[in-house]
Amino acid sequence: MTTSPTGPLISLTWTDQETGHQGHLVIDRLVRGVSSGGLRMRADCTLEEVTGLARGMTMKEVLHYNPRGRYIPLGGAKGGIDCDPRDPAAYGVLVRYLRAVRPYVEQFWTTGEDLGLTQDLVDRAAAEAGLVSSVQAVYPLLDDEEAARRRLADAFAIDVDGIGLDELVGGCGVAESVLTVLDRAGVAHRGTRVAVQGLGTMGGATARFLARAGLRVVAVADIKGTVANPAGLDVEALLAARDGHGTVDRAALRAEDRELPADAWLTADAEVLVPAAVSYAVDTANQAGITARWIVEAANMPVVPEAEALLAARGIAVLPDIAVNSGTNAWWWWTLFGDIGADADEAFAYTRRAMRALVDRILARAEAEHITPRAAAHALAADRLPVVAERFGSFR
Ligand SMILES: NC(=O)c1ccc[n+]([C@@H]2O[C@H](COP(=O)([O-])OP(=O)(O)OC[C@H]3O[C@@H](n4cnc5c(N)ncnc54)[C@H](O)[C@@H]3O)[C@@H](O)[C@H]2O)c1
């Protein structure tokens, strides 16, 4: 079974009358009348990209289906605005986009930050566009809306060593995926080398959790290029030196750290690569330089399919985005539906348990069926979609 044999349920493109920038919204499917998926902003964002991401969200939701949990998976959706987030006009475009898609946000589409946007910015723009919240469509599904909203607001107010809990849970899940694959392979955490592309919400949190687990972060890339140190970078110093877009102030580098070209993170001497920035970062040409054993997808669609096939032939495994980076989305719902409280330790423990179980299951299936982890994750999602659809329907 495919997720949407006839294409997405809703697919639209909006044009900003003031600037000409375009924005897209794709709702892949609804469960109980509601879908979930972040909103991204980047120059050249296309409807095709948003369509793929919306489908990925359907699978991300269903992979976390727990028949005993309070949170029931929603459908998948995604929004994308074709505009450089650093453009001075960007905020105005964001507000006008949200105003245009407001009926969808009110009824069908719960959204939040994704590439190029922070949750603070999405919240501010949503309020300006006349919305109660970017996730208000899910409120009718909650038992006690007031308590649930308070719990989520309390969770968002939590800060752990200078970073908000909402910006940490996703990376916690990515890091646990890395640790799970290392454990299955019998590779020690301590000293295992990792290179990360992107030091924003996902890459930054992933780097923190991996460094704290004893791994050596030998390279990180941001929009300005790669910084590297084979002996290990000072991750906390880099995190503290980021601006609001996840760009590291190079003044924070130590004398032994090196500034290298944009693609250098890919060819770093490391066991694990974590692409946590843009889609299509690993292609058929640059994959040839990769020597790592595992690529763990924190970003959405960072490895193009043809490159993945070439990597698989060389014995390099790609852990797929739909599982690896699903922690943030699931955490919102675990918190809102009441599976967990507004507590960082509880959130990290729950995220770790859920991610380890999911990644273990995917890797076991991949081994048993001699398929890639991505094919195994898709097979798992395909098994669960009809179960969820049958039990909860799309509009019930
Ligand atoms: N934020 C979330 O909750 C979340 C959840 C799941 C998946 N994702 C995915 O993770 C990826 C990153 O999202 P984010 O929210 O962390 O973004 P972000 O905007 O917070 O950070 C992006 C980082 O990538 C860097 N970057 C941007 N373009 C680059 C380039 N061409 N080369 C190298 N570095 C570049 C930026 O400098 C920054 O450090 C996206 O694919 C997003 O869809 C995000």
XYZ file of C-alpha atoms and ligand atoms in Angstrom:
440
model
C 0.000 0.000 0.000
C 1.264 3.490 -0.790
C 0.563 6.421 1.516
C -1.517 8.355 -1.023
C -2.151 6.441 -4.229
C -3.791 9.421 -5.906
C -1.464 12.129 -4.618
C -1.955 14.476 -1.739
C -5.345 15.477 -0.412
C -4.702 19.212 -0.724
C -1.925 20.968 -2.609
C -1.795 24.708 -3.117
C 0.548 27.513 -4.079
C 0.096 31.079 -2.875
C 1.712 34.168 -4.388
C 2.546 37.161 -2.197
C 0.994 40.184 -3.857
C 3.584 42.513 -2.307
C 6.850 40.743 -3.156
C 6.000 37.986 -5.650
C 7.429 35.287 -3.329
C 5.513 32.012 -3.406
C 4.467 29.695 -0.604
C 3.182 26.122 -0.762
C 0.978 23.994 1.447
C 0.511 20.265 0.967
C -1.750 18.122 3.135
C -0.885 14.522 2.332
C -3.615 12.973 4.443
C -5.813 13.571 7.459
C -6.417 11.343 10.467
C -9.435 12.355 12.558
C -9.571 15.461 10.382
C -6.116 16.758 11.304
C -2.587 16.735 9.858
C 0.829 17.714 11.194
C 3.932 19.156 9.554
C 6.366 22.027 9.936
C 6.742 25.180 7.910
C 10.062 25.894 6.217
C 11.446 28.981 4.545
C 14.269 28.871 2.046
C 15.096 30.362 -1.325
C 14.037 28.001 -4.160
C 11.671 25.931 -2.019
C 9.397 24.110 -4.491
C 5.967 22.499 -4.434
C 7.608 19.173 -5.318
C 9.882 19.412 -2.274
C 6.950 20.279 0.000
C 4.928 17.374 -1.445
C 7.720 14.909 -0.630
C 8.077 16.344 2.852
C 4.315 16.108 3.488
C 4.348 12.443 2.518
C 7.322 11.930 4.814
C 5.301 13.471 7.643
C 2.495 10.945 7.119
C 5.032 8.192 7.641
C 6.760 9.967 10.530
C 3.436 10.208 12.324
C 2.431 6.615 11.803
C 5.839 5.210 12.790
C 5.148 6.457 16.316
C 1.798 4.702 16.560
C 1.524 3.173 19.995
C -1.830 1.471 20.584
C -1.411 2.052 24.343
C -0.398 5.731 24.005
C -2.664 8.747 24.430
C -1.250 10.351 21.283
C -2.812 8.979 18.131
C -0.881 9.736 14.926
C -2.225 12.556 12.774
C -1.983 12.813 8.992
C 1.054 14.366 7.305
C 1.412 17.876 5.841
C 4.064 20.500 5.146
C 4.356 24.182 4.337
C 7.196 25.858 2.468
C 7.901 29.450 1.526
C 10.279 30.261 -1.321
C 12.202 33.132 0.294
C 15.613 33.547 1.917
C 14.890 33.741 5.676
C 17.561 36.460 5.987
C 15.762 38.675 3.452
C 14.475 41.785 5.304
C 11.064 41.160 3.696
C 10.926 37.570 5.020
C 8.895 38.210 8.172
C 6.211 40.121 6.265
C 5.996 37.295 3.722
C 5.610 34.794 6.567
C 2.750 36.757 8.149
C 0.932 37.169 4.820
C 1.390 33.454 4.000
C -0.099 32.464 7.356
C -2.975 34.888 6.842
C -3.684 33.291 3.441
C -3.619 29.703 4.755
C -5.322 30.616 8.035
C -8.479 28.506 7.436
C -6.296 25.413 6.998
C -4.308 26.139 10.152
C -7.544 26.706 12.049
C -9.068 23.424 10.976
C -6.742 20.879 9.395
C -3.043 21.704 9.620
C -0.969 21.872 12.786
C 2.449 23.358 12.108
C 5.644 24.560 13.712
C 9.207 25.564 12.964
C 11.260 23.885 10.284
C 14.313 24.852 8.258
C 14.888 28.607 8.202
C 12.339 29.447 10.910
C 12.283 29.307 14.688
C 9.212 28.480 16.745
C 9.304 31.968 18.274
C 9.056 33.498 14.828
C 6.264 31.154 13.728
C 4.342 31.926 16.942
C 4.760 35.683 16.539
C 3.709 35.610 12.876
C 0.776 33.273 13.620
C -0.528 35.691 16.259
C -0.153 38.598 13.841
C -2.058 36.594 11.216
C -4.958 36.246 13.660
C -4.357 32.650 14.725
C -4.772 31.386 18.295
C -1.876 28.960 17.853
C -0.043 27.160 15.062
C -1.418 23.857 16.438
C -4.982 24.940 17.181
C -6.489 22.424 14.729
C -5.690 19.638 17.161
C -7.421 21.261 20.162
C -10.822 19.635 19.505
C -9.119 16.232 19.833
C -7.841 16.927 23.355
C -9.578 15.707 26.526
C -8.764 18.795 28.576
C -7.698 21.549 26.202
C -6.755 24.050 28.880
C -4.525 21.645 30.800
C -2.933 20.388 27.577
C -2.141 23.917 26.366
C -0.675 24.813 29.737
C 1.470 21.664 29.685
C 2.821 22.496 26.212
C 3.468 26.136 27.126
C 5.297 25.009 30.294
C 7.360 22.547 28.241
C 8.302 25.280 25.783
C 9.460 27.496 28.642
C 12.042 24.905 29.758
C 15.659 25.731 29.012
C 18.482 23.223 29.375
C 21.939 24.782 29.555
C 21.020 27.700 27.317
C 18.868 25.861 24.741
C 15.076 25.469 24.804
C 13.684 21.979 25.376
C 11.709 22.234 22.111
C 14.995 22.757 20.252
C 16.651 19.802 21.996
C 14.233 16.872 21.741
C 14.698 16.400 17.993
C 18.482 16.194 18.315
C 18.067 13.918 21.337
C 16.214 11.528 19.020
C 18.842 11.814 16.280
C 21.638 11.154 18.778
C 19.791 8.131 20.178
C 19.476 6.791 16.614
C 23.257 7.099 16.245
C 23.865 5.364 19.590
C 21.435 2.576 18.664
C 23.226 1.814 15.406
C 26.596 1.862 17.174
C 25.296 -0.495 19.880
C 23.956 -2.966 17.317
C 27.352 -2.933 15.589
C 29.219 -3.294 18.888
C 31.062 0.010 18.411
C 31.942 1.973 21.563
C 30.463 5.441 21.908
C 33.587 6.961 23.367
C 35.879 8.322 20.684
C 33.626 7.454 17.734
C 33.965 10.343 15.302
C 31.057 12.271 13.853
C 30.684 15.098 11.317
C 27.532 17.216 11.215
C 26.181 19.475 8.470
C 24.115 22.272 10.035
C 24.397 23.627 13.553
C 20.871 25.001 13.846
C 18.048 23.436 15.854
C 18.620 19.832 14.743
C 22.366 19.799 14.127
C 23.154 21.811 17.244
C 21.164 19.575 19.579
C 22.463 16.402 17.922
C 26.052 17.593 18.342
C 25.428 18.386 22.018
C 23.905 14.973 22.824
C 26.563 13.061 20.902
C 29.416 15.001 22.494
C 27.867 14.358 25.918
C 27.619 10.635 25.071
C 31.383 10.591 24.508
C 31.564 10.830 20.716
C 34.114 13.114 19.136
C 32.577 15.795 16.913
C 35.366 16.349 14.372
C 33.581 18.604 11.850
C 30.521 20.828 11.657
C 29.333 22.817 8.678
C 27.065 25.818 8.553
C 26.148 28.154 5.718
C 29.624 29.748 5.894
C 31.597 26.500 5.497
C 33.066 23.687 7.577
C 34.990 23.965 10.835
C 37.009 20.906 11.754
C 39.344 19.489 14.324
C 40.387 15.811 14.245
C 40.964 15.972 18.003
C 37.380 17.128 18.530
C 35.627 20.509 18.444
C 34.400 22.300 21.562
C 30.716 21.796 20.790
C 29.322 23.898 23.647
C 31.523 26.854 22.654
C 30.261 26.615 19.053
C 26.644 26.371 20.212
C 27.052 29.471 22.359
C 28.564 31.360 19.388
C 25.577 30.836 17.044
C 23.350 33.600 15.748
C 19.594 33.166 15.355
C 20.096 31.372 12.009
C 22.555 28.776 13.330
C 25.660 30.476 11.928
C 28.744 30.169 14.130
C 30.807 33.275 14.882
C 34.289 32.202 13.744
C 35.840 34.344 16.483
C 34.879 31.502 18.868
C 37.177 28.980 17.126
C 40.298 27.792 18.951
C 43.735 28.049 17.391
C 43.785 24.341 16.480
C 40.345 24.419 14.785
C 40.429 24.643 10.987
C 38.134 26.485 8.571
C 37.495 24.339 5.494
C 35.293 24.528 2.369
C 31.532 23.884 2.478
C 31.659 20.197 1.464
C 34.573 19.202 3.735
C 32.243 17.755 6.422
C 31.276 15.026 3.908
C 34.783 13.693 3.503
C 35.807 14.088 7.147
C 37.560 11.111 8.700
C 34.577 9.977 10.751
C 32.490 6.892 11.369
C 29.173 8.779 11.343
C 27.854 11.638 9.182
C 24.799 13.577 10.304
C 23.369 15.809 7.560
C 21.225 18.287 9.545
C 20.812 21.211 7.167
C 19.418 21.075 3.631
C 17.698 18.552 1.376
C 19.748 16.929 -1.420
C 23.095 17.560 0.374
C 24.505 14.160 -0.651
C 24.323 13.482 -4.388
C 25.768 10.970 -6.829
C 28.905 13.052 -7.358
C 29.891 13.966 -3.801
C 28.921 10.583 -2.270
C 32.111 9.164 -3.788
C 34.193 11.052 -1.220
C 32.349 9.631 1.799
C 34.276 7.160 3.943
C 31.943 7.073 6.977
C 30.115 3.825 7.819
C 26.763 5.366 8.645
C 24.795 8.405 7.498
C 22.082 9.374 9.961
C 19.545 11.749 8.421
C 18.633 14.573 10.800
C 17.599 16.763 7.866
C 14.711 15.870 5.587
C 15.693 14.245 2.290
C 19.421 15.052 2.551
C 20.542 11.986 0.546
C 19.227 11.685 -3.013
C 17.971 8.148 -3.858
C 20.570 7.500 -6.570
C 23.350 8.418 -4.145
C 21.866 6.141 -1.496
C 22.001 3.198 -3.917
C 25.680 3.879 -4.624
C 26.400 4.204 -0.905
C 24.560 0.946 -0.143
C 26.675 -0.831 -2.744
C 29.741 0.352 -0.835
C 28.326 -0.910 2.476
C 27.461 2.542 3.816
C 24.080 2.513 5.553
C 21.689 5.465 5.544
C 19.319 5.736 8.503
C 16.221 7.423 7.085
C 14.859 10.855 8.010
C 11.302 9.639 8.541
C 12.472 7.734 11.604
C 15.612 9.566 12.727
C 14.291 13.133 12.886
C 10.762 12.284 14.047
C 11.434 13.112 17.702
C 10.430 16.792 17.655
C 7.073 16.138 16.064
C 6.317 13.220 18.380
C 7.364 15.209 21.462
C 4.825 17.964 20.710
C 2.065 15.361 20.667
C 3.315 13.274 23.598
C 3.279 16.505 25.604
C -0.011 17.890 24.336
C -1.919 14.587 24.578
C -0.426 13.928 28.029
C 1.848 10.912 27.511
C 4.545 12.993 29.238
C 4.620 16.099 31.414
C 6.488 19.406 31.020
C 9.762 18.004 32.269
C 13.096 17.801 30.430
C 14.300 14.535 31.980
C 10.987 12.846 31.300
C 10.965 14.169 27.716
C 14.513 12.966 27.020
C 13.898 9.555 28.600
C 10.655 9.023 26.657
C 12.221 10.228 23.410
C 15.232 7.955 23.869
C 13.088 4.918 24.626
C 10.776 5.503 21.671
C 13.582 6.260 19.207
C 15.694 3.291 20.276
C 12.725 0.925 19.917
C 11.854 2.355 16.487
C 15.399 2.361 15.069
C 16.096 -1.106 16.473
C 12.976 -2.424 14.832
C 13.852 -0.834 11.492
C 17.419 -2.144 11.527
C 16.283 -5.641 12.523
C 13.802 -5.709 9.650
C 16.404 -4.404 7.209
C 18.806 -7.168 8.239
C 16.167 -9.903 8.157
C 14.791 -8.913 4.747
C 18.111 -7.801 3.206
C 16.723 -4.365 2.418
C 17.911 -0.849 3.220
C 16.874 0.765 6.513
C 14.796 3.228 4.471
C 12.921 0.403 2.729
C 12.386 -1.211 6.139
C 11.016 2.047 7.615
C 8.663 2.457 4.661
C 7.500 -1.150 5.041
C 6.807 -0.575 8.728
C 4.838 2.599 7.938
C 2.917 0.817 5.186
C 1.935 -1.921 7.671
C 0.657 0.615 10.175
C -1.155 3.090 7.900
C -4.196 0.888 7.241
C -4.388 -0.022 10.941
C -4.557 3.651 11.944
C -6.878 4.576 9.068
C -9.255 1.745 9.918
C -9.325 2.541 13.629
C -9.489 6.333 13.483
C -10.585 7.324 9.960
C -9.655 10.512 8.173
C -12.536 12.711 9.316
C -14.085 10.954 12.293
N 13.562 22.031 13.507
C 12.904 20.910 13.600
O 12.125 20.724 14.534
C 13.103 19.832 12.580
C 12.489 18.574 12.799
C 12.692 17.546 11.891
C 13.481 17.775 10.780
N 14.062 18.999 10.571
C 14.908 19.143 9.384
O 16.245 19.381 9.810
C 16.904 20.222 8.868
C 17.454 21.425 9.580
O 16.398 22.114 10.219
P 16.667 23.120 11.414
O 15.341 23.484 11.960
O 17.728 22.577 12.298
O 17.234 24.360 10.616
P 17.922 25.697 11.192
O 17.470 26.777 10.306
O 17.715 25.809 12.665
O 19.482 25.419 10.962
C 20.000 25.147 9.699
C 21.505 25.003 9.809
O 22.003 24.571 8.541
C 22.991 25.471 8.084
N 22.921 25.532 6.615
C 21.946 26.075 5.861
N 22.241 25.926 4.565
C 23.422 25.278 4.524
C 24.265 24.843 3.471
N 23.937 25.045 2.207
N 25.413 24.203 3.788
C 25.759 23.986 5.083
N 25.008 24.378 6.118
C 23.852 25.020 5.832
C 22.677 26.784 8.749
O 23.829 27.613 8.785
C 22.242 26.285 10.130
O 23.386 26.004 10.919
C 15.857 20.537 7.795
O 15.967 19.595 6.754
C 14.551 20.332 8.519
O 13.514 20.017 7.632
C 13.884 20.012 11.449
